[in-house]
């Protein structure tokens, strides 16, 4: 088979570019500890507010016996509930999020928190916040006309007794 010299050159260029991009992605995934959420747990989104883990009284920030923190949240058009989260700094945090309606995203810039919130599944992400301050929390999957307004914030406070 005859391959034109110019064609060959561009084949090599595209292969090098592909390798470079995979390299950059791999490097940042490892360096910033980014990995796809691997939790697969199903839930009945129609009955979120009626029974089980995601009823209103059970939402929010809870300190576990081992000192870590668990945050339970519902994403629904167009907001995250509860709307304001206060989380201690320097503490392992586990987010558990469920959608009450359609596909949403959960993204906190400058952290490893980024996941889809798929109706029928519980999204789980682990992190910790090294510094005191405020972080925006936003939906990054188009979920309808109010998508642009679907955001709230996380306030990181001083660790108790720290
Ligand atoms: Cu929820 Cu976009």
mmCIF file of C-alpha atoms and ligand atoms in Angstrom:
data_model
loop_
_atom_site.group_PDB
_atom_site.id
_atom_site.type_symbol
_atom_site.label_atom_id
_atom_site.label_comp_id
_atom_site.label_asym_id
_atom_site.label_seq_id
_atom_site.Cartn_x
_atom_site.Cartn_y
_atom_site.Cartn_z
ATOM 1 C CA UNK A 1 0.000 0.000 0.000
ATOM 2 C CA UNK A 2 1.322 3.385 -0.953
ATOM 3 C CA UNK A 3 1.101 6.172 1.625
ATOM 4 C CA UNK A 4 1.891 9.654 0.435
ATOM 5 C CA UNK A 5 4.771 11.306 2.333
ATOM 6 C CA UNK A 6 2.617 14.266 3.400
ATOM 7 C CA UNK A 7 -0.144 11.956 4.505
ATOM 8 C CA UNK A 8 2.329 9.931 6.536
ATOM 9 C CA UNK A 9 3.595 13.100 8.211
ATOM 10 C CA UNK A 10 0.065 14.067 9.279
ATOM 11 C CA UNK A 11 -0.666 10.552 10.529
ATOM 12 C CA UNK A 12 2.365 10.891 12.781
ATOM 13 C CA UNK A 13 1.344 14.406 13.881
ATOM 14 C CA UNK A 14 -2.146 13.235 14.858
ATOM 15 C CA UNK A 15 -0.760 10.228 16.730
ATOM 16 C CA UNK A 16 1.704 12.423 18.621
ATOM 17 C CA UNK A 17 -1.095 14.868 19.517
ATOM 18 C CA UNK A 18 -3.295 12.037 20.768
ATOM 19 C CA UNK A 19 -0.467 10.634 22.889
ATOM 20 C CA UNK A 20 0.278 14.113 24.243
ATOM 21 C CA UNK A 21 -3.339 14.743 25.226
ATOM 22 C CA UNK A 22 -3.668 11.359 26.928
ATOM 23 C CA UNK A 23 -0.403 12.133 28.726
ATOM 24 C CA UNK A 24 -1.624 15.521 29.945
ATOM 25 C CA UNK A 25 -4.968 14.081 31.119
ATOM 26 C CA UNK A 26 -3.264 11.213 32.918
ATOM 27 C CA UNK A 27 -0.779 13.566 34.532
ATOM 28 C CA UNK A 28 -3.490 15.894 35.888
ATOM 29 C CA UNK A 29 -5.709 13.003 36.972
ATOM 30 C CA UNK A 30 -2.853 11.601 39.052
ATOM 31 C CA UNK A 31 -1.399 14.944 40.221
ATOM 32 C CA UNK A 32 -4.772 16.396 41.309
ATOM 33 C CA UNK A 33 -6.209 13.106 42.529
ATOM 34 C CA UNK A 34 -9.120 13.252 40.070
ATOM 35 C CA UNK A 35 -10.941 10.028 39.405
ATOM 36 C CA UNK A 36 -14.408 9.138 38.177
ATOM 37 C CA UNK A 37 -16.897 8.525 40.966
ATOM 38 C CA UNK A 38 -17.241 4.760 41.256
ATOM 39 C CA UNK A 39 -20.212 4.492 43.565
ATOM 40 C CA UNK A 40 -23.209 2.645 42.112
ATOM 41 C CA UNK A 41 -26.246 2.767 44.340
ATOM 42 C CA UNK A 42 -29.785 3.056 43.104
ATOM 43 C CA UNK A 43 -32.690 4.929 44.628
ATOM 44 C CA UNK A 44 -36.296 5.629 43.714
ATOM 45 C CA UNK A 45 -36.240 9.328 42.774
ATOM 46 C CA UNK A 46 -40.049 9.560 42.809
ATOM 47 C CA UNK A 47 -40.173 8.836 46.506
ATOM 48 C CA UNK A 48 -37.107 10.793 47.701
ATOM 49 C CA UNK A 49 -39.137 13.228 49.782
ATOM 50 C CA UNK A 50 -41.440 10.575 51.187
ATOM 51 C CA UNK A 51 -39.176 7.922 52.622
ATOM 52 C CA UNK A 52 -35.607 6.842 53.171
ATOM 53 C CA UNK A 53 -32.243 8.532 53.383
ATOM 54 C CA UNK A 54 -33.126 11.710 51.490
ATOM 55 C CA UNK A 55 -36.220 12.893 53.374
ATOM 56 C CA UNK A 56 -35.998 16.577 54.314
ATOM 57 C CA UNK A 57 -35.170 16.031 58.000
ATOM 58 C CA UNK A 58 -32.217 13.883 57.067
ATOM 59 C CA UNK A 59 -30.550 16.359 54.697
ATOM 60 C CA UNK A 60 -27.520 18.457 55.554
ATOM 61 C CA UNK A 61 -24.234 18.099 57.371
ATOM 62 C CA UNK A 62 -23.811 15.334 59.920
ATOM 63 C CA UNK A 63 -20.735 14.546 62.009
ATOM 64 C CA UNK A 64 -20.011 10.832 62.129
ATOM 65 C CA UNK A 65 -18.731 8.931 65.188
ATOM 66 C CA UNK A 66 -15.228 8.793 63.667
ATOM 67 C CA UNK A 67 -15.105 12.591 63.330
ATOM 68 C CA UNK A 68 -15.632 12.662 59.589
ATOM 69 C CA UNK A 69 -18.540 14.512 58.037
ATOM 70 C CA UNK A 70 -21.353 13.256 55.842
ATOM 71 C CA UNK A 71 -23.350 15.661 53.684
ATOM 72 C CA UNK A 72 -26.687 14.551 52.297
ATOM 73 C CA UNK A 73 -28.142 16.653 49.531
ATOM 74 C CA UNK A 74 -30.949 16.697 47.004
ATOM 75 C CA UNK A 75 -30.490 18.305 43.600
ATOM 76 C CA UNK A 76 -33.745 19.399 42.027
ATOM 77 C CA UNK A 77 -34.867 21.986 39.509
ATOM 78 C CA UNK A 78 -33.445 24.527 40.275
ATOM 79 C CA UNK A 79 -31.382 24.263 43.398
ATOM 80 C CA UNK A 80 -29.413 22.183 45.851
ATOM 81 C CA UNK A 81 -31.118 21.392 49.154
ATOM 82 C CA UNK A 82 -30.164 22.398 51.773
ATOM 83 C CA UNK A 83 -29.111 25.627 50.106
ATOM 84 C CA UNK A 84 -26.294 26.498 52.453
ATOM 85 C CA UNK A 85 -23.751 24.044 53.804
ATOM 86 C CA UNK A 86 -21.364 24.731 56.659
ATOM 87 C CA UNK A 87 -18.518 22.254 56.723
ATOM 88 C CA UNK A 88 -15.479 22.130 59.022
ATOM 89 C CA UNK A 89 -12.068 22.585 57.402
ATOM 90 C CA UNK A 90 -9.462 19.836 57.350
ATOM 91 C CA UNK A 91 -11.985 17.029 57.840
ATOM 92 C CA UNK A 92 -12.820 14.095 55.576
ATOM 93 C CA UNK A 93 -16.175 14.832 53.930
ATOM 94 C CA UNK A 94 -18.428 12.424 52.093
ATOM 95 C CA UNK A 95 -21.111 13.903 49.859
ATOM 96 C CA UNK A 96 -24.185 11.829 49.056
ATOM 97 C CA UNK A 97 -26.424 13.436 46.473
ATOM 98 C CA UNK A 98 -29.636 12.362 44.774
ATOM 99 C CA UNK A 99 -31.707 14.021 42.085
ATOM 100 C CA UNK A 100 -35.430 14.521 42.607
ATOM 101 C CA UNK A 101 -36.164 15.020 38.933
ATOM 102 C CA UNK A 102 -33.758 15.211 35.974
ATOM 103 C CA UNK A 103 -30.025 14.922 35.356
ATOM 104 C CA UNK A 104 -28.028 17.543 37.262
ATOM 105 C CA UNK A 105 -24.375 18.187 37.825
ATOM 106 C CA UNK A 106 -22.549 18.906 41.054
ATOM 107 C CA UNK A 107 -19.403 20.941 40.685
ATOM 108 C CA UNK A 108 -17.319 22.868 43.199
ATOM 109 C CA UNK A 109 -14.538 24.731 41.373
ATOM 110 C CA UNK A 110 -10.978 24.372 42.706
ATOM 111 C CA UNK A 111 -11.776 21.053 44.396
ATOM 112 C CA UNK A 112 -12.127 17.460 43.218
ATOM 113 C CA UNK A 113 -15.907 17.709 43.600
ATOM 114 C CA UNK A 114 -17.474 17.163 40.216
ATOM 115 C CA UNK A 115 -20.037 14.521 39.471
ATOM 116 C CA UNK A 116 -23.237 13.946 37.574
ATOM 117 C CA UNK A 117 -26.343 13.507 39.635
ATOM 118 C CA UNK A 118 -28.352 10.965 37.683
ATOM 119 C CA UNK A 119 -31.981 10.367 38.637
ATOM 120 C CA UNK A 120 -32.324 6.914 40.139
ATOM 121 C CA UNK A 121 -28.755 6.798 41.446
ATOM 122 C CA UNK A 122 -26.951 8.115 44.509
ATOM 123 C CA UNK A 123 -23.800 10.063 43.686
ATOM 124 C CA UNK A 124 -21.054 9.800 46.253
ATOM 125 C CA UNK A 125 -17.863 11.871 46.349
ATOM 126 C CA UNK A 126 -15.182 12.179 49.012
ATOM 127 C CA UNK A 127 -13.027 15.188 49.691
ATOM 128 C CA UNK A 128 -11.734 17.507 52.375
ATOM 129 C CA UNK A 129 -11.349 21.272 52.405
ATOM 130 C CA UNK A 130 -7.935 22.402 53.612
ATOM 131 C CA UNK A 131 -8.822 26.089 53.995
ATOM 132 C CA UNK A 132 -11.533 28.161 55.624
ATOM 133 C CA UNK A 133 -13.600 30.133 53.110
ATOM 134 C CA UNK A 134 -16.498 30.053 50.690
ATOM 135 C CA UNK A 135 -16.889 27.865 47.647
ATOM 136 C CA UNK A 136 -19.541 28.157 44.975
ATOM 137 C CA UNK A 137 -21.411 24.963 44.211
ATOM 138 C CA UNK A 138 -23.035 24.751 40.828
ATOM 139 C CA UNK A 139 -24.952 22.572 38.452
ATOM 140 C CA UNK A 140 -22.959 21.853 35.326
ATOM 141 C CA UNK A 141 -25.425 19.704 33.423
ATOM 142 C CA UNK A 142 -28.123 21.530 31.496
ATOM 143 C CA UNK A 143 -31.329 20.729 33.353
ATOM 144 C CA UNK A 144 -33.833 23.231 32.033
ATOM 145 C CA UNK A 145 -34.580 26.936 31.791
ATOM 146 C CA UNK A 146 -33.445 27.641 35.354
ATOM 147 C CA UNK A 147 -30.142 25.804 34.974
ATOM 148 C CA UNK A 148 -28.125 29.055 35.091
ATOM 149 C CA UNK A 149 -29.624 29.852 38.480
ATOM 150 C CA UNK A 150 -28.904 26.466 39.980
ATOM 151 C CA UNK A 151 -26.080 27.176 42.320
ATOM 152 C CA UNK A 152 -25.479 27.747 46.005
ATOM 153 C CA UNK A 153 -22.500 27.814 48.291
ATOM 154 C CA UNK A 154 -20.437 25.897 50.772
ATOM 155 C CA UNK A 155 -18.972 27.728 53.733
ATOM 156 C CA UNK A 156 -15.875 26.144 55.231
ATOM 157 C CA UNK A 157 -15.519 26.985 58.893
ATOM 158 C CA UNK A 158 -12.751 26.473 61.429
ATOM 159 C CA UNK A 159 -12.588 22.899 62.681
ATOM 160 C CA UNK A 160 -14.096 22.625 66.165
ATOM 161 C CA UNK A 161 -11.378 22.356 68.771
ATOM 162 C CA UNK A 162 -8.751 22.914 66.087
HETATM 163 CU CU1 LIG B 1 -29.398 21.436 37.481
HETATM 164 CU CU2 LIG B 1 -28.399 22.356 35.571
#
